[in-house]
């Protein structure tokens, strides 16, 4: 496969998954913002969300550190100038699909194109309580639809494998960041004192991962930060767990291996083995947040190496 084609398919997977991850992240923070709490505390939560998404500096420069909920949601969901907004991720996914119309199935192209056209026509330019909730649910629905079309209509060739690599690298990154956001908000209250644990935010997080019912079915543990992090990181049978994503990245990398990708495969295997055989006690001796930051760093390294080994990206000097 031409590296240019592989690049478009890879980023199609990443942008489509990123839009869904952002929707799920917004879903958590938006639902929690509806609960009674101090206005300053709510602003701290949105600031930590932006910082964990690596968008804090750009947002602060544009909006002078105004973390009012409506403004932050507009920025993450609808902002045309934010390249990482849900709106722009859906546009980028459609553009990458258009570039490889001969590689993907016609059903896939029609699905991604229709998603973008509907987003462009219906995504609100200004926030309202009603339309943001509908938009988040619509993004998740379109993501489920696109995933079904990919699995049901795409040839299992190199293009499929590159799309899966992009999808599950992005999923691992998004889930790790979502857990970090919740841990950062849990760590201290607005006065800098240790916060009292509340099970509700972690229940909301599990629901945002479409995993609350699974958690109740397979675990007898209470909904606590530790139990949720362990569940979302190390369960091989949970669709959005870190371990499941790492396993699929490794498997799909193995399917497209070439003569120069040995080190990339090895590092993907290390991440997979770390999550498969490790425990929170062994991997997060310094705390769960540094462990999650390490996962994010490893995913970023794999992204760079995939670009160099397969997609024709220039190697930094």
C-alpha positions as MATLAB code, in Angstrom:
seq = 'XXXXXXXXXXXXXXXXXXXXXXXXXXXXXXXXXXXXXXXXXXXXXXXXXXXXXXXXXXXXXXXXXXXXXXXXXXXXXXXXXXXXXXXXXXXXXXXXXXXXXXXXXXXXXXXXXXXXXXXXXXXXXXXXXXXXXXXXXXXXXXXXXXXXXXXXXXXXXXXXXXXXXXXXXXXXXXXXXXXXXXXXXXXXXXXXXXXXXXXXXXXXXXXXXXXXXXXXXXXXXXXXXXXXXXXXXXXXXXXXXXXXXXXXXXXXXXXXXXXXXXXXXXXXXXXXXXXXXXXXXXXXXXXXXXXXXXXXXXXXXXXXXXXXXXXXXXXXX';
ca = [
       0.000    0.000    0.000;
       1.237    3.500   -0.814;
       2.300    5.372    2.308;
       0.054    8.292    1.300;
      -3.001    6.030    1.223;
      -2.026    4.384    4.505;
      -1.614    7.844    6.046;
      -5.131    8.921    5.059;
      -6.716    5.700    6.328;
      -4.744    5.878    9.585;
      -5.868    9.461   10.252;
      -9.419    8.656    9.233;
      -9.453    6.201   12.119;
      -7.821    8.637   14.516;
     -10.049   11.631   13.781;
     -13.255    9.593   13.879;
     -12.276    8.119   17.247;
     -11.083   11.503   18.566;
     -14.497   13.048   17.886;
     -16.137   10.277   19.890;
     -13.608   10.545   22.732;
     -14.179   14.300   22.974;
     -17.928   13.737   23.047;
     -17.551   11.247   25.893;
     -15.236   13.603   27.805;
     -17.685   16.461   27.375;
     -20.486   14.165   28.465;
     -18.791   13.571   31.838;
     -17.958   17.198   32.570;
     -21.276   18.518   31.291;
     -23.321   16.100   33.419;
     -21.236   16.941   36.490;
     -21.611   20.668   35.807;
     -25.373   20.273   36.241;
     -24.895   19.200   39.877;
     -25.045   21.833   42.645;
     -21.525   23.069   43.337;
     -19.494   26.227   43.765;
     -19.012   28.176   40.529;
     -15.267   28.391   41.150;
     -15.045   24.618   41.576;
     -16.783   24.108   38.232;
     -14.290   26.433   36.551;
     -11.389   24.439   38.005;
     -12.859   21.248   36.544;
     -13.093   22.730   33.044;
      -9.561   24.145   33.326;
      -8.190   20.723   34.256;
     -10.104   19.165   31.376;
      -8.500   21.559   28.887;
      -5.042   21.081   30.396;
      -5.276   17.281   30.219;
      -6.404   17.519   26.582;
      -3.288   19.677   25.894;
      -5.513   22.606   24.954;
      -5.128   24.723   28.093;
      -2.564   27.226   26.799;
      -4.336   27.824   23.494;
      -7.684   28.314   25.237;
      -6.240   30.688   27.861;
      -4.579   32.776   25.150;
      -7.852   33.167   23.259;
     -10.295   33.582   26.126;
      -8.178   35.072   28.922;
      -8.663   32.086   31.247;
     -12.448   32.420   31.311;
     -13.516   28.855   32.147;
     -17.259   29.403   32.094;
     -18.911   26.137   31.076;
     -20.733   27.415   28.006;
     -17.566   28.924   26.545;
     -15.471   25.781   27.124;
     -18.127   23.525   25.605;
     -18.395   25.779   22.563;
     -14.617   25.608   22.190;
     -14.382   21.818   22.456;
     -17.481   20.947   20.447;
     -18.229   23.599   17.850;
     -15.283   26.011   17.521;
     -14.209   26.318   13.870;
     -10.812   27.751   14.876;
      -9.938   24.899   17.249;
      -8.479   22.102   15.076;
      -9.230   19.586   17.839;
     -12.930   20.441   18.246;
     -15.475   17.727   17.541;
     -16.701   19.747   14.557;
     -13.233   19.877   12.979;
     -12.469   16.232   13.784;
     -15.572   15.167   11.860;
     -14.521   17.396    8.978;
     -10.988   15.950    8.978;
     -12.345   12.379    9.064;
     -14.504   13.125    6.033;
     -11.596   14.709    4.135;
      -9.397   11.674    4.764;
     -12.216    9.367    3.674;
     -12.626   11.413    0.479;
      -8.911   11.055   -0.268;
      -9.133    7.243   -0.200;
     -12.558    6.614   -1.712;
     -11.039    3.879   -3.858;
      -9.643    2.062   -0.812;
     -12.607    2.129    1.543;
     -16.070    0.777    0.797;
     -18.781    2.991   -0.696;
     -20.854    2.459    2.456;
     -18.003    3.842    4.551;
     -17.636    6.906    2.360;
     -21.358    7.581    2.441;
     -21.435    7.247    6.237;
     -18.510    9.592    6.931;
     -19.704   12.070    4.318;
     -23.255   12.086    5.656;
     -21.947   12.552    9.217;
     -19.954   15.617    8.181;
     -22.785   17.125    6.125;
     -25.204   16.689    9.019;
     -22.697   18.138   11.497;
     -22.078   21.136    9.249;
     -25.781   21.713    8.775;
     -26.993   21.091   12.318;
     -24.111   21.734   14.736;
     -25.059   24.894   16.638;
     -22.809   27.899   16.393;
     -23.757   28.884   19.953;
     -24.274   26.837   23.077;
     -27.627   26.024   24.634;
     -28.395   23.455   27.314;
     -30.663   21.536   24.979;
     -28.584   21.360   21.827;
     -25.261   20.392   23.434;
     -26.748   17.273   25.034;
     -28.350   16.310   21.738;
     -25.103   16.943   19.873;
     -23.076   14.727   22.231;
     -25.549   11.871   21.854;
     -25.637   12.358   18.088;
     -21.814   12.151   17.858;
     -21.791    8.900   19.837;
     -24.581    7.476   17.696;
     -22.768    8.338   14.456;
     -19.585    6.796   15.865;
     -21.420    3.536   16.574;
     -22.892    3.615   13.082;
     -19.528    4.248   11.410;
     -17.882    1.470   13.439;
     -20.522   -1.006   12.325;
     -20.107    0.011    8.679;
     -16.318   -0.390    8.901;
     -16.568   -3.837   10.473;
     -19.311   -4.941    8.100;
     -18.024   -3.672    4.766;
     -14.247   -3.100    4.739;
     -11.839   -5.601    3.224;
      -9.403   -6.969    5.818;
      -6.359   -5.686    3.942;
      -3.600   -3.272    4.920;
      -5.981   -0.315    4.772;
      -8.198   -1.922    7.387;
      -5.230   -2.634    9.651;
      -3.917    0.935    9.453;
      -7.356    2.283   10.242;
      -7.566   -0.004   13.276;
      -4.113    1.071   14.450;
      -5.163    4.716   14.293;
      -8.500    4.022   15.960;
      -7.127    2.124   18.938;
      -4.112    4.362   19.519;
      -6.562    7.250   19.712;
      -8.909    5.293   21.976;
      -6.132    4.426   24.423;
      -5.044    8.066   24.512;
      -8.609    9.319   25.009;
      -9.494    6.890   27.799;
      -6.233    7.576   29.653;
      -6.846   11.329   29.438;
     -10.437   10.962   30.624;
      -9.270    9.010   33.674;
      -6.576   11.624   34.349;
      -9.155   14.421   34.221;
     -11.314   12.675   36.797;
      -8.335   11.929   39.056;
      -7.158   15.549   38.866;
     -10.613   16.785   39.836;
     -10.786   14.194   42.613;
      -7.389   15.060   44.069;
      -8.230   18.390   45.677;
     -11.203   20.634   46.164;
     -11.253   24.321   45.268;
      -9.420   25.280   48.480;
      -6.547   22.903   47.835;
      -7.632   20.447   50.512;
      -8.045   16.717   49.832;
     -11.474   16.153   48.326;
     -14.001   13.812   49.885;
     -14.630   10.877   47.582;
     -18.000   10.855   45.856;
     -19.036    7.781   43.891;
     -21.309    9.757   41.538;
     -18.603   11.279   39.283;
     -17.048    7.853   38.791;
     -20.432    6.378   37.975;
     -20.878    9.114   35.358;
     -17.430    8.283   33.975;
     -18.292    4.594   33.674;
     -21.489    5.497   31.857;
     -19.540    7.751   29.481;
     -17.364    4.736   28.625;
     -20.503    2.636   28.025;
     -19.196    0.423   30.813;
     -21.382    0.981   33.887;
     -23.573   -2.059   33.282;
     -20.497   -4.161   32.478;
     -18.853   -3.009   35.725;
     -21.887   -4.050   37.736;
     -22.082   -7.372   35.946;
     -18.459   -8.498   36.273;
     -17.328   -6.751   39.455;
     -18.517   -6.837   43.021;
     -16.346   -3.863   43.922;
     -17.740   -0.529   44.990;
     -17.476    2.370   42.553;
     -14.263    3.990   43.800;
     -11.410    5.719   41.924;
      -9.098    2.727   42.343;
     -11.638    0.155   41.207;
     -12.694    2.201   38.183;
      -9.101    2.843   37.075;
      -8.260   -0.861   37.422;
     -11.403   -1.790   35.507;
     -10.784    0.706   32.669;
      -7.091   -0.124   32.405;
      -6.669   -3.875   32.858;
      -9.863   -5.676   31.808;
      -9.299   -7.490   28.472;
     -13.034   -7.988   27.915;
     -14.075   -4.324   28.230;
     -14.299   -2.746   24.746;
     -12.819    0.626   25.732;
     -10.211   -0.582   28.223;
      -6.569    0.395   27.795;
      -5.552   -3.261   27.633;
      -8.033   -4.050   24.858;
      -6.836   -1.072   22.804;
      -3.169   -1.988   23.308;
      -3.855   -5.584   22.263;
      -5.545   -4.492   19.031;
      -2.774   -2.020   18.216;
      -0.186   -4.777   18.599;
      -2.185   -7.293   16.554;
      -2.778   -4.880   13.670;
       0.820   -3.683   13.699;
       1.932   -7.297   13.385;
      -0.311   -7.681   10.333;
       1.431   -4.846    8.448;
       4.971   -5.335    9.744;
       7.835   -4.406    7.439;
      11.608   -4.591    7.613;
      11.994   -1.402    9.624;
       9.096   -1.711   12.046;
      10.638   -4.192   14.490;
      11.262   -1.622   17.219;
       7.766   -0.191   16.833;
       6.287   -3.669   17.233;
       8.460   -4.272   20.267;
       7.273   -1.075   21.953;
       3.653   -1.876   21.161;
       4.247   -5.320   22.666;
       5.769   -3.776   25.784;
       2.698   -1.591   26.291;
       0.401   -4.573   25.732;
       2.381   -6.826   28.112;
       2.599   -4.083   30.739;
      -1.193   -3.750   30.800;
      -1.846   -7.493   30.455;
       0.434   -8.711   33.231;
       0.815   -5.608   35.397;
      -1.288   -4.428   38.313;
      -2.131   -0.994   39.584;
       0.104   -1.591   42.611;
       3.109   -2.506   40.461;
       2.619    0.053   37.678;
       1.293    2.954   39.709;
       3.474    2.875   42.803;
       3.797    6.644   42.451;
       0.080    7.109   41.887;
      -2.437    6.373   39.159;
      -1.969    9.723   37.420;
       1.748    9.199   36.595;
       0.890    5.720   35.334;
      -1.759    7.153   32.996;
       0.634    9.864   31.845;
       3.138    7.126   30.993;
       0.491    5.347   28.896;
      -0.239    8.600   27.047;
       3.474    9.117   26.398;
       3.867    5.569   25.075;
       0.879    6.051   22.755;
       2.401    9.285   21.457;
       5.701    7.510   20.840;
       3.945    4.739   18.920;
       2.122    7.336   16.817;
       5.451    8.952   15.881;
       7.044    5.621   15.069;
       4.107    4.440   12.941;
       4.387    7.679   10.994;
       8.078    7.125   10.407;
       7.997    3.383    9.663;
       4.883    3.228    7.479;
       3.435    6.592    6.528;
       6.414    8.421    5.097;
       6.674   11.070    7.816;
      10.020   12.808    8.063;
      12.329   11.708   10.889;
      13.153   14.653   13.225;
      16.759   15.789   13.009;
];
